[in-house]
Amino acid sequence: RLCQTGPVQPGIVLISDPRDTSTPVIENGDHLVDLRGLARVRIDTRKSDVSNAWHLARRGLADRLAAAALALPDGLDLLIVEAYRSPARQLHYWNHYCAQLHDHYPDLSPELLYDLASRWVAPPDVAPHSTGGAVDLTLCDAAGVELDLGTPLDATPEQSDGACYTDAPLPQPAAANRAVLVHVLRAAGLVNYPTEWWHWSYGERYWAFSAGADHAVYGPIEALE
């Protein structure tokens, strides 16, 4: 199914693209802040780790998430699954998915394997989550029950037959739910990684490239700094 889930689709720039990776970073020094306690924002624990940092994000991202949550229709909340991710954890995700892809497509060249992997997990050297400027999230109702947005969060292109792509056609009510999420997050100033409907960012390289900024304001950061 490489023709349907491959790395090159019209209008999509992968996070490994030189237009993204060459974007300069001028760090603005925003601190990591705790997303717990924001109104209409819930914290999921499925990505919790021993560092207790998955619910941290840079101040600029946190402020925009707060605005997006308040713009949701009544009865809906944002559900944060993972924000900050340590460089070591990012490397683990990258290596694990590359191994999965190699098993799925054993004849791929290293270059194409790199691009394929970049659809779903960022190369460690340019990973948005390790800057504190990216978040994986979804919608839930007032009782904390996740809404149907077409695929499980973190579904790979192989698992979802491409439905994880943000603009993929979906049946109702998933299409309407995804449209609500996209609308409030874009209106708040966040940008989406178009191969992952759940991944949104502010301040890091992919945001800068997508928003037309001449530089990113967030580079990699250690959670305890």
JSON list of C-alpha atoms in Angstrom, two decimals:
[
{"chain": "A", "resi": 1, "resn": "ARG", "atom": "CA", "xyz": [0.00, 0.00, 0.00]},
{"chain": "A", "resi": 2, "resn": "LEU", "atom": "CA", "xyz": [2.99, 2.30, -0.45]},
{"chain": "A", "resi": 3, "resn": "CYS", "atom": "CA", "xyz": [1.15, 4.24, -3.16]},
{"chain": "A", "resi": 4, "resn": "GLN", "atom": "CA", "xyz": [-1.49, 5.29, -0.61]},
{"chain": "A", "resi": 5, "resn": "THR", "atom": "CA", "xyz": [0.62, 5.76, 2.48]},
{"chain": "A", "resi": 6, "resn": "GLY", "atom": "CA", "xyz": [3.94, 6.86, 0.99]},
{"chain": "A", "resi": 7, "resn": "PRO", "atom": "CA", "xyz": [5.89, 9.96, 1.94]},
{"chain": "A", "resi": 8, "resn": "VAL", "atom": "CA", "xyz": [5.03, 12.29, -0.95]},
{"chain": "A", "resi": 9, "resn": "GLN", "atom": "CA", "xyz": [1.52, 13.69, -1.26]},
{"chain": "A", "resi": 10, "resn": "PRO", "atom": "CA", "xyz": [0.58, 17.00, -2.91]},
{"chain": "A", "resi": 11, "resn": "GLY", "atom": "CA", "xyz": [0.72, 19.95, -0.55]},
{"chain": "A", "resi": 12, "resn": "ILE", "atom": "CA", "xyz": [2.36, 18.11, 2.34]},
{"chain": "A", "resi": 13, "resn": "VAL", "atom": "CA", "xyz": [5.83, 19.10, 3.52]},
{"chain": "A", "resi": 14, "resn": "LEU", "atom": "CA", "xyz": [7.37, 16.53, 5.82]},
{"chain": "A", "resi": 15, "resn": "ILE", "atom": "CA", "xyz": [9.13, 17.55, 9.00]},
{"chain": "A", "resi": 16, "resn": "SER", "atom": "CA", "xyz": [12.37, 16.16, 7.56]},
{"chain": "A", "resi": 17, "resn": "ASP", "atom": "CA", "xyz": [12.19, 18.50, 4.55]},
{"chain": "A", "resi": 18, "resn": "PRO", "atom": "CA", "xyz": [15.22, 20.83, 4.28]},
{"chain": "A", "resi": 19, "resn": "ARG", "atom": "CA", "xyz": [12.84, 23.81, 4.12]},
{"chain": "A", "resi": 20, "resn": "ASP", "atom": "CA", "xyz": [11.91, 22.95, 7.70]},
{"chain": "A", "resi": 21, "resn": "THR", "atom": "CA", "xyz": [15.20, 21.63, 9.07]},
{"chain": "A", "resi": 22, "resn": "SER", "atom": "CA", "xyz": [17.14, 24.66, 7.79]},
{"chain": "A", "resi": 23, "resn": "THR", "atom": "CA", "xyz": [14.91, 27.14, 9.64]},
{"chain": "A", "resi": 24, "resn": "PRO", "atom": "CA", "xyz": [17.04, 29.02, 12.17]},
{"chain": "A", "resi": 25, "resn": "VAL", "atom": "CA", "xyz": [16.14, 29.09, 15.86]},
{"chain": "A", "resi": 26, "resn": "ILE", "atom": "CA", "xyz": [16.39, 32.25, 17.94]},
{"chain": "A", "resi": 27, "resn": "GLU", "atom": "CA", "xyz": [15.43, 31.05, 21.40]},
{"chain": "A", "resi": 28, "resn": "ASN", "atom": "CA", "xyz": [13.08, 33.40, 23.27]},
{"chain": "A", "resi": 29, "resn": "GLY", "atom": "CA", "xyz": [13.48, 31.74, 26.67]},
{"chain": "A", "resi": 30, "resn": "ASP", "atom": "CA", "xyz": [9.84, 30.88, 27.35]},
{"chain": "A", "resi": 31, "resn": "HIS", "atom": "CA", "xyz": [9.69, 28.48, 30.30]},
{"chain": "A", "resi": 32, "resn": "LEU", "atom": "CA", "xyz": [7.93, 25.14, 30.41]},
{"chain": "A", "resi": 33, "resn": "VAL", "atom": "CA", "xyz": [4.67, 25.47, 32.30]},
{"chain": "A", "resi": 34, "resn": "ASP", "atom": "CA", "xyz": [2.17, 22.91, 33.60]},
{"chain": "A", "resi": 35, "resn": "LEU", "atom": "CA", "xyz": [-0.95, 22.46, 31.46]},
{"chain": "A", "resi": 36, "resn": "ARG", "atom": "CA", "xyz": [-2.87, 21.00, 34.39]},
{"chain": "A", "resi": 37, "resn": "GLY", "atom": "CA", "xyz": [-5.42, 23.42, 35.74]},
{"chain": "A", "resi": 38, "resn": "LEU", "atom": "CA", "xyz": [-6.19, 25.19, 32.46]},
{"chain": "A", "resi": 39, "resn": "ALA", "atom": "CA", "xyz": [-9.91, 25.67, 32.04]},
{"chain": "A", "resi": 40, "resn": "ARG", "atom": "CA", "xyz": [-11.53, 23.03, 29.81]},
{"chain": "A", "resi": 41, "resn": "VAL", "atom": "CA", "xyz": [-8.21, 21.23, 29.36]},
{"chain": "A", "resi": 42, "resn": "ARG", "atom": "CA", "xyz": [-7.86, 17.65, 30.62]},
{"chain": "A", "resi": 43, "resn": "ILE", "atom": "CA", "xyz": [-4.64, 15.67, 30.95]},
{"chain": "A", "resi": 44, "resn": "ASP", "atom": "CA", "xyz": [-4.56, 12.06, 29.80]},
{"chain": "A", "resi": 45, "resn": "THR", "atom": "CA", "xyz": [-2.08, 9.70, 31.46]},
{"chain": "A", "resi": 46, "resn": "ARG", "atom": "CA", "xyz": [-1.42, 7.17, 28.66]},
{"chain": "A", "resi": 47, "resn": "LYS", "atom": "CA", "xyz": [1.94, 8.83, 27.85]},
{"chain": "A", "resi": 48, "resn": "SER", "atom": "CA", "xyz": [2.96, 9.52, 31.44]},
{"chain": "A", "resi": 49, "resn": "ASP", "atom": "CA", "xyz": [6.60, 8.87, 32.22]},
{"chain": "A", "resi": 50, "resn": "VAL", "atom": "CA", "xyz": [9.00, 8.88, 35.14]},
{"chain": "A", "resi": 51, "resn": "SER", "atom": "CA", "xyz": [10.10, 12.45, 34.37]},
{"chain": "A", "resi": 52, "resn": "ASN", "atom": "CA", "xyz": [6.51, 13.64, 35.00]},
{"chain": "A", "resi": 53, "resn": "ALA", "atom": "CA", "xyz": [6.99, 16.11, 32.16]},
{"chain": "A", "resi": 54, "resn": "TRP", "atom": "CA", "xyz": [4.53, 15.00, 29.49]},
{"chain": "A", "resi": 55, "resn": "HIS", "atom": "CA", "xyz": [1.99, 17.65, 30.61]},
{"chain": "A", "resi": 56, "resn": "LEU", "atom": "CA", "xyz": [4.47, 20.53, 30.33]},
{"chain": "A", "resi": 57, "resn": "ALA", "atom": "CA", "xyz": [4.62, 22.99, 27.43]},
{"chain": "A", "resi": 58, "resn": "ARG", "atom": "CA", "xyz": [6.22, 26.32, 26.63]},
{"chain": "A", "resi": 59, "resn": "ARG", "atom": "CA", "xyz": [4.29, 29.35, 27.82]},
{"chain": "A", "resi": 60, "resn": "GLY", "atom": "CA", "xyz": [3.42, 30.49, 24.28]},
{"chain": "A", "resi": 61, "resn": "LEU", "atom": "CA", "xyz": [1.89, 27.13, 23.43]},
{"chain": "A", "resi": 62, "resn": "ALA", "atom": "CA", "xyz": [0.06, 26.90, 26.76]},
{"chain": "A", "resi": 63, "resn": "ASP", "atom": "CA", "xyz": [-1.54, 30.32, 26.28]},
{"chain": "A", "resi": 64, "resn": "ARG", "atom": "CA", "xyz": [-2.81, 29.34, 22.84]},
{"chain": "A", "resi": 65, "resn": "LEU", "atom": "CA", "xyz": [-4.16, 26.02, 24.07]},
{"chain": "A", "resi": 66, "resn": "ALA", "atom": "CA", "xyz": [-6.04, 27.88, 26.79]},
{"chain": "A", "resi": 67, "resn": "ALA", "atom": "CA", "xyz": [-7.62, 30.17, 24.20]},
{"chain": "A", "resi": 68, "resn": "ALA", "atom": "CA", "xyz": [-8.55, 27.24, 21.95]},
{"chain": "A", "resi": 69, "resn": "ALA", "atom": "CA", "xyz": [-10.18, 25.35, 24.81]},
{"chain": "A", "resi": 70, "resn": "LEU", "atom": "CA", "xyz": [-12.37, 28.31, 25.72]},
{"chain": "A", "resi": 71, "resn": "ALA", "atom": "CA", "xyz": [-13.49, 28.58, 22.07]},
{"chain": "A", "resi": 72, "resn": "LEU", "atom": "CA", "xyz": [-14.83, 25.00, 21.99]},
{"chain": "A", "resi": 73, "resn": "PRO", "atom": "CA", "xyz": [-18.58, 24.40, 21.86]},
{"chain": "A", "resi": 74, "resn": "ASP", "atom": "CA", "xyz": [-20.21, 23.85, 25.23]},
{"chain": "A", "resi": 75, "resn": "GLY", "atom": "CA", "xyz": [-19.72, 20.33, 26.55]},
{"chain": "A", "resi": 76, "resn": "LEU", "atom": "CA", "xyz": [-16.35, 19.73, 24.88]},
{"chain": "A", "resi": 77, "resn": "ASP", "atom": "CA", "xyz": [-12.83, 19.89, 26.35]},
{"chain": "A", "resi": 78, "resn": "LEU", "atom": "CA", "xyz": [-9.33, 19.49, 24.99]},
{"chain": "A", "resi": 79, "resn": "LEU", "atom": "CA", "xyz": [-7.67, 16.24, 26.06]},
{"chain": "A", "resi": 80, "resn": "ILE", "atom": "CA", "xyz": [-3.87, 16.56, 26.19]},
{"chain": "A", "resi": 81, "resn": "VAL", "atom": "CA", "xyz": [-2.11, 13.25, 25.60]},
{"chain": "A", "resi": 82, "resn": "GLU", "atom": "CA", "xyz": [1.51, 14.41, 25.34]},
{"chain": "A", "resi": 83, "resn": "ALA", "atom": "CA", "xyz": [3.24, 17.77, 25.19]},
{"chain": "A", "resi": 84, "resn": "TYR", "atom": "CA", "xyz": [6.91, 17.89, 26.18]},
{"chain": "A", "resi": 85, "resn": "ARG", "atom": "CA", "xyz": [8.93, 14.84, 25.22]},
{"chain": "A", "resi": 86, "resn": "SER", "atom": "CA", "xyz": [12.56, 14.33, 26.23]},
{"chain": "A", "resi": 87, "resn": "PRO", "atom": "CA", "xyz": [15.18, 13.84, 23.48]},
{"chain": "A", "resi": 88, "resn": "ALA", "atom": "CA", "xyz": [15.81, 10.30, 24.80]},
{"chain": "A", "resi": 89, "resn": "ARG", "atom": "CA", "xyz": [12.12, 9.40, 24.54]},
{"chain": "A", "resi": 90, "resn": "GLN", "atom": "CA", "xyz": [11.96, 10.89, 21.04]},
{"chain": "A", "resi": 91, "resn": "LEU", "atom": "CA", "xyz": [14.90, 8.73, 19.95]},
{"chain": "A", "resi": 92, "resn": "HIS", "atom": "CA", "xyz": [13.12, 5.65, 21.32]},
{"chain": "A", "resi": 93, "resn": "TYR", "atom": "CA", "xyz": [9.95, 6.47, 19.34]},
{"chain": "A", "resi": 94, "resn": "TRP", "atom": "CA", "xyz": [11.98, 7.08, 16.18]},
{"chain": "A", "resi": 95, "resn": "ASN", "atom": "CA", "xyz": [13.96, 3.85, 16.38]},
{"chain": "A", "resi": 96, "resn": "HIS", "atom": "CA", "xyz": [10.86, 1.79, 17.18]},
{"chain": "A", "resi": 97, "resn": "TYR", "atom": "CA", "xyz": [8.88, 3.12, 14.22]},
{"chain": "A", "resi": 98, "resn": "CYS", "atom": "CA", "xyz": [11.82, 2.80, 11.82]},
{"chain": "A", "resi": 99, "resn": "ALA", "atom": "CA", "xyz": [12.07, -0.87, 12.82]},
{"chain": "A", "resi": 100, "resn": "GLN", "atom": "CA", "xyz": [8.33, -1.33, 12.19]},
{"chain": "A", "resi": 101, "resn": "LEU", "atom": "CA", "xyz": [8.63, 0.26, 8.76]},
{"chain": "A", "resi": 102, "resn": "HIS", "atom": "CA", "xyz": [11.62, -1.86, 7.85]},
{"chain": "A", "resi": 103, "resn": "ASP", "atom": "CA", "xyz": [9.55, -4.95, 8.66]},
{"chain": "A", "resi": 104, "resn": "HIS", "atom": "CA", "xyz": [6.62, -3.60, 6.61]},
{"chain": "A", "resi": 105, "resn": "TYR", "atom": "CA", "xyz": [8.72, -2.43, 3.64]},
{"chain": "A", "resi": 106, "resn": "PRO", "atom": "CA", "xyz": [11.96, -4.48, 3.78]},
{"chain": "A", "resi": 107, "resn": "ASP", "atom": "CA", "xyz": [13.26, -3.30, 0.38]},
{"chain": "A", "resi": 108, "resn": "LEU", "atom": "CA", "xyz": [13.15, 0.45, 1.05]},
{"chain": "A", "resi": 109, "resn": "SER", "atom": "CA", "xyz": [16.29, 2.51, 0.66]},
{"chain": "A", "resi": 110, "resn": "PRO", "atom": "CA", "xyz": [17.54, 4.26, 3.82]},
{"chain": "A", "resi": 111, "resn": "GLU", "atom": "CA", "xyz": [16.52, 7.61, 2.32]},
{"chain": "A", "resi": 112, "resn": "LEU", "atom": "CA", "xyz": [12.94, 6.56, 1.65]},
{"chain": "A", "resi": 113, "resn": "LEU", "atom": "CA", "xyz": [12.71, 4.83, 5.02]},
{"chain": "A", "resi": 114, "resn": "TYR", "atom": "CA", "xyz": [13.74, 8.14, 6.63]},
{"chain": "A", "resi": 115, "resn": "ASP", "atom": "CA", "xyz": [11.02, 10.03, 4.78]},
{"chain": "A", "resi": 116, "resn": "LEU", "atom": "CA", "xyz": [8.39, 7.41, 5.54]},
{"chain": "A", "resi": 117, "resn": "ALA", "atom": "CA", "xyz": [9.25, 7.48, 9.23]},
{"chain": "A", "resi": 118, "resn": "SER", "atom": "CA", "xyz": [8.99, 11.28, 9.21]},
{"chain": "A", "resi": 119, "resn": "ARG", "atom": "CA", "xyz": [5.28, 11.11, 8.39]},
{"chain": "A", "resi": 120, "resn": "TRP", "atom": "CA", "xyz": [4.55, 9.81, 11.88]},
{"chain": "A", "resi": 121, "resn": "VAL", "atom": "CA", "xyz": [7.49, 10.60, 14.15]},
{"chain": "A", "resi": 122, "resn": "ALA", "atom": "CA", "xyz": [10.00, 13.42, 13.86]},
{"chain": "A", "resi": 123, "resn": "PRO", "atom": "CA", "xyz": [13.71, 12.74, 13.46]},
{"chain": "A", "resi": 124, "resn": "PRO", "atom": "CA", "xyz": [15.26, 13.34, 16.89]},
{"chain": "A", "resi": 125, "resn": "ASP", "atom": "CA", "xyz": [17.36, 16.30, 15.77]},
{"chain": "A", "resi": 126, "resn": "VAL", "atom": "CA", "xyz": [14.30, 18.35, 14.67]},
{"chain": "A", "resi": 127, "resn": "ALA", "atom": "CA", "xyz": [11.60, 16.94, 16.97]},
{"chain": "A", "resi": 128, "resn": "PRO", "atom": "CA", "xyz": [8.99, 19.57, 17.91]},
{"chain": "A", "resi": 129, "resn": "HIS", "atom": "CA", "xyz": [7.97, 17.86, 21.15]},
{"chain": "A", "resi": 130, "resn": "SER", "atom": "CA", "xyz": [11.50, 18.12, 22.54]},
{"chain": "A", "resi": 131, "resn": "THR", "atom": "CA", "xyz": [11.25, 21.92, 22.26]},
{"chain": "A", "resi": 132, "resn": "GLY", "atom": "CA", "xyz": [8.14, 22.04, 24.44]},
{"chain": "A", "resi": 133, "resn": "GLY", "atom": "CA", "xyz": [6.38, 23.67, 21.52]},
{"chain": "A", "resi": 134, "resn": "ALA", "atom": "CA", "xyz": [4.24, 20.75, 20.34]},
{"chain": "A", "resi": 135, "resn": "VAL", "atom": "CA", "xyz": [1.32, 18.81, 21.71]},
{"chain": "A", "resi": 136, "resn": "ASP", "atom": "CA", "xyz": [-0.65, 15.69, 20.81]},
{"chain": "A", "resi": 137, "resn": "LEU", "atom": "CA", "xyz": [-4.29, 16.12, 21.74]},
{"chain": "A", "resi": 138, "resn": "THR", "atom": "CA", "xyz": [-7.89, 15.24, 20.97]},
{"chain": "A", "resi": 139, "resn": "LEU", "atom": "CA", "xyz": [-11.42, 16.13, 22.11]},
{"chain": "A", "resi": 140, "resn": "CYS", "atom": "CA", "xyz": [-13.49, 14.71, 24.93]},
{"chain": "A", "resi": 141, "resn": "ASP", "atom": "CA", "xyz": [-16.94, 15.37, 26.32]},
{"chain": "A", "resi": 142, "resn": "ALA", "atom": "CA", "xyz": [-17.69, 16.83, 29.72]},
{"chain": "A", "resi": 143, "resn": "ALA", "atom": "CA", "xyz": [-17.35, 13.38, 31.29]},
{"chain": "A", "resi": 144, "resn": "GLY", "atom": "CA", "xyz": [-13.87, 12.92, 29.84]},
{"chain": "A", "resi": 145, "resn": "VAL", "atom": "CA", "xyz": [-14.94, 10.42, 27.16]},
{"chain": "A", "resi": 146, "resn": "GLU", "atom": "CA", "xyz": [-12.96, 10.77, 23.93]},
{"chain": "A", "resi": 147, "resn": "LEU", "atom": "CA", "xyz": [-14.84, 11.73, 20.79]},
{"chain": "A", "resi": 148, "resn": "ASP", "atom": "CA", "xyz": [-14.52, 9.88, 17.51]},
{"chain": "A", "resi": 149, "resn": "LEU", "atom": "CA", "xyz": [-12.07, 11.80, 15.30]},
{"chain": "A", "resi": 150, "resn": "GLY", "atom": "CA", "xyz": [-11.68, 9.11, 12.68]},
{"chain": "A", "resi": 151, "resn": "THR", "atom": "CA", "xyz": [-8.70, 7.16, 13.97]},
{"chain": "A", "resi": 152, "resn": "PRO", "atom": "CA", "xyz": [-7.15, 6.48, 17.34]},
{"chain": "A", "resi": 153, "resn": "LEU", "atom": "CA", "xyz": [-4.63, 9.10, 18.34]},
{"chain": "A", "resi": 154, "resn": "ASP", "atom": "CA", "xyz": [-1.18, 7.88, 17.22]},
{"chain": "A", "resi": 155, "resn": "ALA", "atom": "CA", "xyz": [-2.55, 5.63, 14.47]},
{"chain": "A", "resi": 156, "resn": "THR", "atom": "CA", "xyz": [0.13, 5.18, 11.82]},
{"chain": "A", "resi": 157, "resn": "PRO", "atom": "CA", "xyz": [-0.58, 5.66, 8.10]},
{"chain": "A", "resi": 158, "resn": "GLU", "atom": "CA", "xyz": [-0.26, 1.89, 7.69]},
{"chain": "A", "resi": 159, "resn": "GLN", "atom": "CA", "xyz": [-2.75, 1.13, 10.46]},
{"chain": "A", "resi": 160, "resn": "SER", "atom": "CA", "xyz": [-5.29, 3.76, 9.36]},
{"chain": "A", "resi": 161, "resn": "ASP", "atom": "CA", "xyz": [-4.89, 3.48, 5.56]},
{"chain": "A", "resi": 162, "resn": "GLY", "atom": "CA", "xyz": [-4.09, 7.18, 5.54]},
{"chain": "A", "resi": 163, "resn": "ALA", "atom": "CA", "xyz": [-7.06, 8.33, 7.65]},
{"chain": "A", "resi": 164, "resn": "CYS", "atom": "CA", "xyz": [-4.61, 9.81, 10.17]},
{"chain": "A", "resi": 165, "resn": "TYR", "atom": "CA", "xyz": [-3.86, 12.53, 7.62]},
{"chain": "A", "resi": 166, "resn": "THR", "atom": "CA", "xyz": [-5.67, 15.65, 8.84]},
{"chain": "A", "resi": 167, "resn": "ASP", "atom": "CA", "xyz": [-7.53, 16.30, 5.58]},
{"chain": "A", "resi": 168, "resn": "ALA", "atom": "CA", "xyz": [-8.47, 12.67, 4.92]},
{"chain": "A", "resi": 169, "resn": "PRO", "atom": "CA", "xyz": [-12.16, 12.12, 4.05]},
{"chain": "A", "resi": 170, "resn": "LEU", "atom": "CA", "xyz": [-14.09, 10.70, 7.00]},
{"chain": "A", "resi": 171, "resn": "PRO", "atom": "CA", "xyz": [-17.63, 9.59, 7.78]},
{"chain": "A", "resi": 172, "resn": "GLN", "atom": "CA", "xyz": [-19.77, 11.47, 10.27]},
{"chain": "A", "resi": 173, "resn": "PRO", "atom": "CA", "xyz": [-19.57, 12.23, 13.15]},
{"chain": "A", "resi": 174, "resn": "ALA", "atom": "CA", "xyz": [-15.77, 11.90, 12.99]},
{"chain": "A", "resi": 175, "resn": "ALA", "atom": "CA", "xyz": [-15.50, 14.47, 10.18]},
{"chain": "A", "resi": 176, "resn": "ALA", "atom": "CA", "xyz": [-17.44, 17.08, 12.16]},
{"chain": "A", "resi": 177, "resn": "ASN", "atom": "CA", "xyz": [-15.51, 16.41, 15.35]},
{"chain": "A", "resi": 178, "resn": "ARG", "atom": "CA", "xyz": [-12.18, 16.71, 13.58]},
{"chain": "A", "resi": 179, "resn": "ALA", "atom": "CA", "xyz": [-13.32, 19.95, 11.92]},
{"chain": "A", "resi": 180, "resn": "VAL", "atom": "CA", "xyz": [-14.14, 21.45, 15.33]},
{"chain": "A", "resi": 181, "resn": "LEU", "atom": "CA", "xyz": [-10.68, 20.60, 16.67]},
{"chain": "A", "resi": 182, "resn": "VAL", "atom": "CA", "xyz": [-8.93, 21.97, 13.59]},
{"chain": "A", "resi": 183, "resn": "HIS", "atom": "CA", "xyz": [-10.94, 25.20, 13.64]},
{"chain": "A", "resi": 184, "resn": "VAL", "atom": "CA", "xyz": [-10.29, 26.18, 17.26]},
{"chain": "A", "resi": 185, "resn": "LEU", "atom": "CA", "xyz": [-6.60, 25.30, 17.18]},
{"chain": "A", "resi": 186, "resn": "ARG", "atom": "CA", "xyz": [-5.89, 27.14, 13.93]},
{"chain": "A", "resi": 187, "resn": "ALA", "atom": "CA", "xyz": [-7.83, 30.15, 15.18]},
{"chain": "A", "resi": 188, "resn": "ALA", "atom": "CA", "xyz": [-5.62, 30.17, 18.29]},
{"chain": "A", "resi": 189, "resn": "GLY", "atom": "CA", "xyz": [-2.46, 30.37, 16.16]},
{"chain": "A", "resi": 190, "resn": "LEU", "atom": "CA", "xyz": [-1.31, 26.75, 16.18]},
{"chain": "A", "resi": 191, "resn": "VAL", "atom": "CA", "xyz": [-0.15, 24.80, 13.13]},
{"chain": "A", "resi": 192, "resn": "ASN", "atom": "CA", "xyz": [-0.83, 21.17, 12.36]},
{"chain": "A", "resi": 193, "resn": "TYR", "atom": "CA", "xyz": [1.48, 18.48, 11.05]},
{"chain": "A", "resi": 194, "resn": "PRO", "atom": "CA", "xyz": [-0.77, 17.33, 8.20]},
{"chain": "A", "resi": 195, "resn": "THR", "atom": "CA", "xyz": [0.01, 13.62, 8.47]},
{"chain": "A", "resi": 196, "resn": "GLU", "atom": "CA", "xyz": [-1.18, 13.57, 12.11]},
{"chain": "A", "resi": 197, "resn": "TRP", "atom": "CA", "xyz": [-4.52, 15.21, 12.93]},
{"chain": "A", "resi": 198, "resn": "TRP", "atom": "CA", "xyz": [-3.62, 15.24, 16.64]},
{"chain": "A", "resi": 199, "resn": "HIS", "atom": "CA", "xyz": [-0.23, 17.02, 16.40]},
{"chain": "A", "resi": 200, "resn": "TRP", "atom": "CA", "xyz": [-0.19, 20.82, 16.80]},
{"chain": "A", "resi": 201, "resn": "SER", "atom": "CA", "xyz": [2.62, 23.23, 17.53]},
{"chain": "A", "resi": 202, "resn": "TYR", "atom": "CA", "xyz": [3.71, 26.78, 18.14]},
{"chain": "A", "resi": 203, "resn": "GLY", "atom": "CA", "xyz": [7.15, 28.37, 18.16]},
{"chain": "A", "resi": 204, "resn": "GLU", "atom": "CA", "xyz": [9.29, 25.51, 16.84]},
{"chain": "A", "resi": 205, "resn": "ARG", "atom": "CA", "xyz": [10.70, 24.99, 13.34]},
{"chain": "A", "resi": 206, "resn": "TYR", "atom": "CA", "xyz": [7.65, 23.44, 11.68]},
{"chain": "A", "resi": 207, "resn": "TRP", "atom": "CA", "xyz": [5.47, 26.24, 13.03]},
{"chain": "A", "resi": 208, "resn": "ALA", "atom": "CA", "xyz": [7.92, 28.82, 11.68]},
{"chain": "A", "resi": 209, "resn": "PHE", "atom": "CA", "xyz": [7.97, 27.19, 8.25]},
{"chain": "A", "resi": 210, "resn": "SER", "atom": "CA", "xyz": [4.18, 26.82, 8.09]},
{"chain": "A", "resi": 211, "resn": "ALA", "atom": "CA", "xyz": [3.45, 30.31, 9.42]},
{"chain": "A", "resi": 212, "resn": "GLY", "atom": "CA", "xyz": [6.02, 32.00, 7.20]},
{"chain": "A", "resi": 213, "resn": "ALA", "atom": "CA", "xyz": [8.13, 33.22, 10.13]},
{"chain": "A", "resi": 214, "resn": "ASP", "atom": "CA", "xyz": [11.81, 33.86, 9.43]},
{"chain": "A", "resi": 215, "resn": "HIS", "atom": "CA", "xyz": [12.91, 31.89, 12.49]},
{"chain": "A", "resi": 216, "resn": "ALA", "atom": "CA", "xyz": [11.67, 29.57, 15.22]},
{"chain": "A", "resi": 217, "resn": "VAL", "atom": "CA", "xyz": [11.60, 30.80, 18.82]},
{"chain": "A", "resi": 218, "resn": "TYR", "atom": "CA", "xyz": [11.83, 27.38, 20.51]},
{"chain": "A", "resi": 219, "resn": "GLY", "atom": "CA", "xyz": [14.72, 24.95, 20.31]},
{"chain": "A", "resi": 220, "resn": "PRO", "atom": "CA", "xyz": [15.27, 21.70, 22.24]},
{"chain": "A", "resi": 221, "resn": "ILE", "atom": "CA", "xyz": [15.05, 22.10, 25.99]},
{"chain": "A", "resi": 222, "resn": "GLU", "atom": "CA", "xyz": [15.59, 19.89, 29.02]},
{"chain": "A", "resi": 223, "resn": "ALA", "atom": "CA", "xyz": [12.52, 19.64, 31.25]},
{"chain": "A", "resi": 224, "resn": "LEU", "atom": "CA", "xyz": [14.47, 20.40, 34.43]},
{"chain": "A", "resi": 225, "resn": "GLU", "atom": "CA", "xyz": [16.23, 23.49, 33.14]}
]
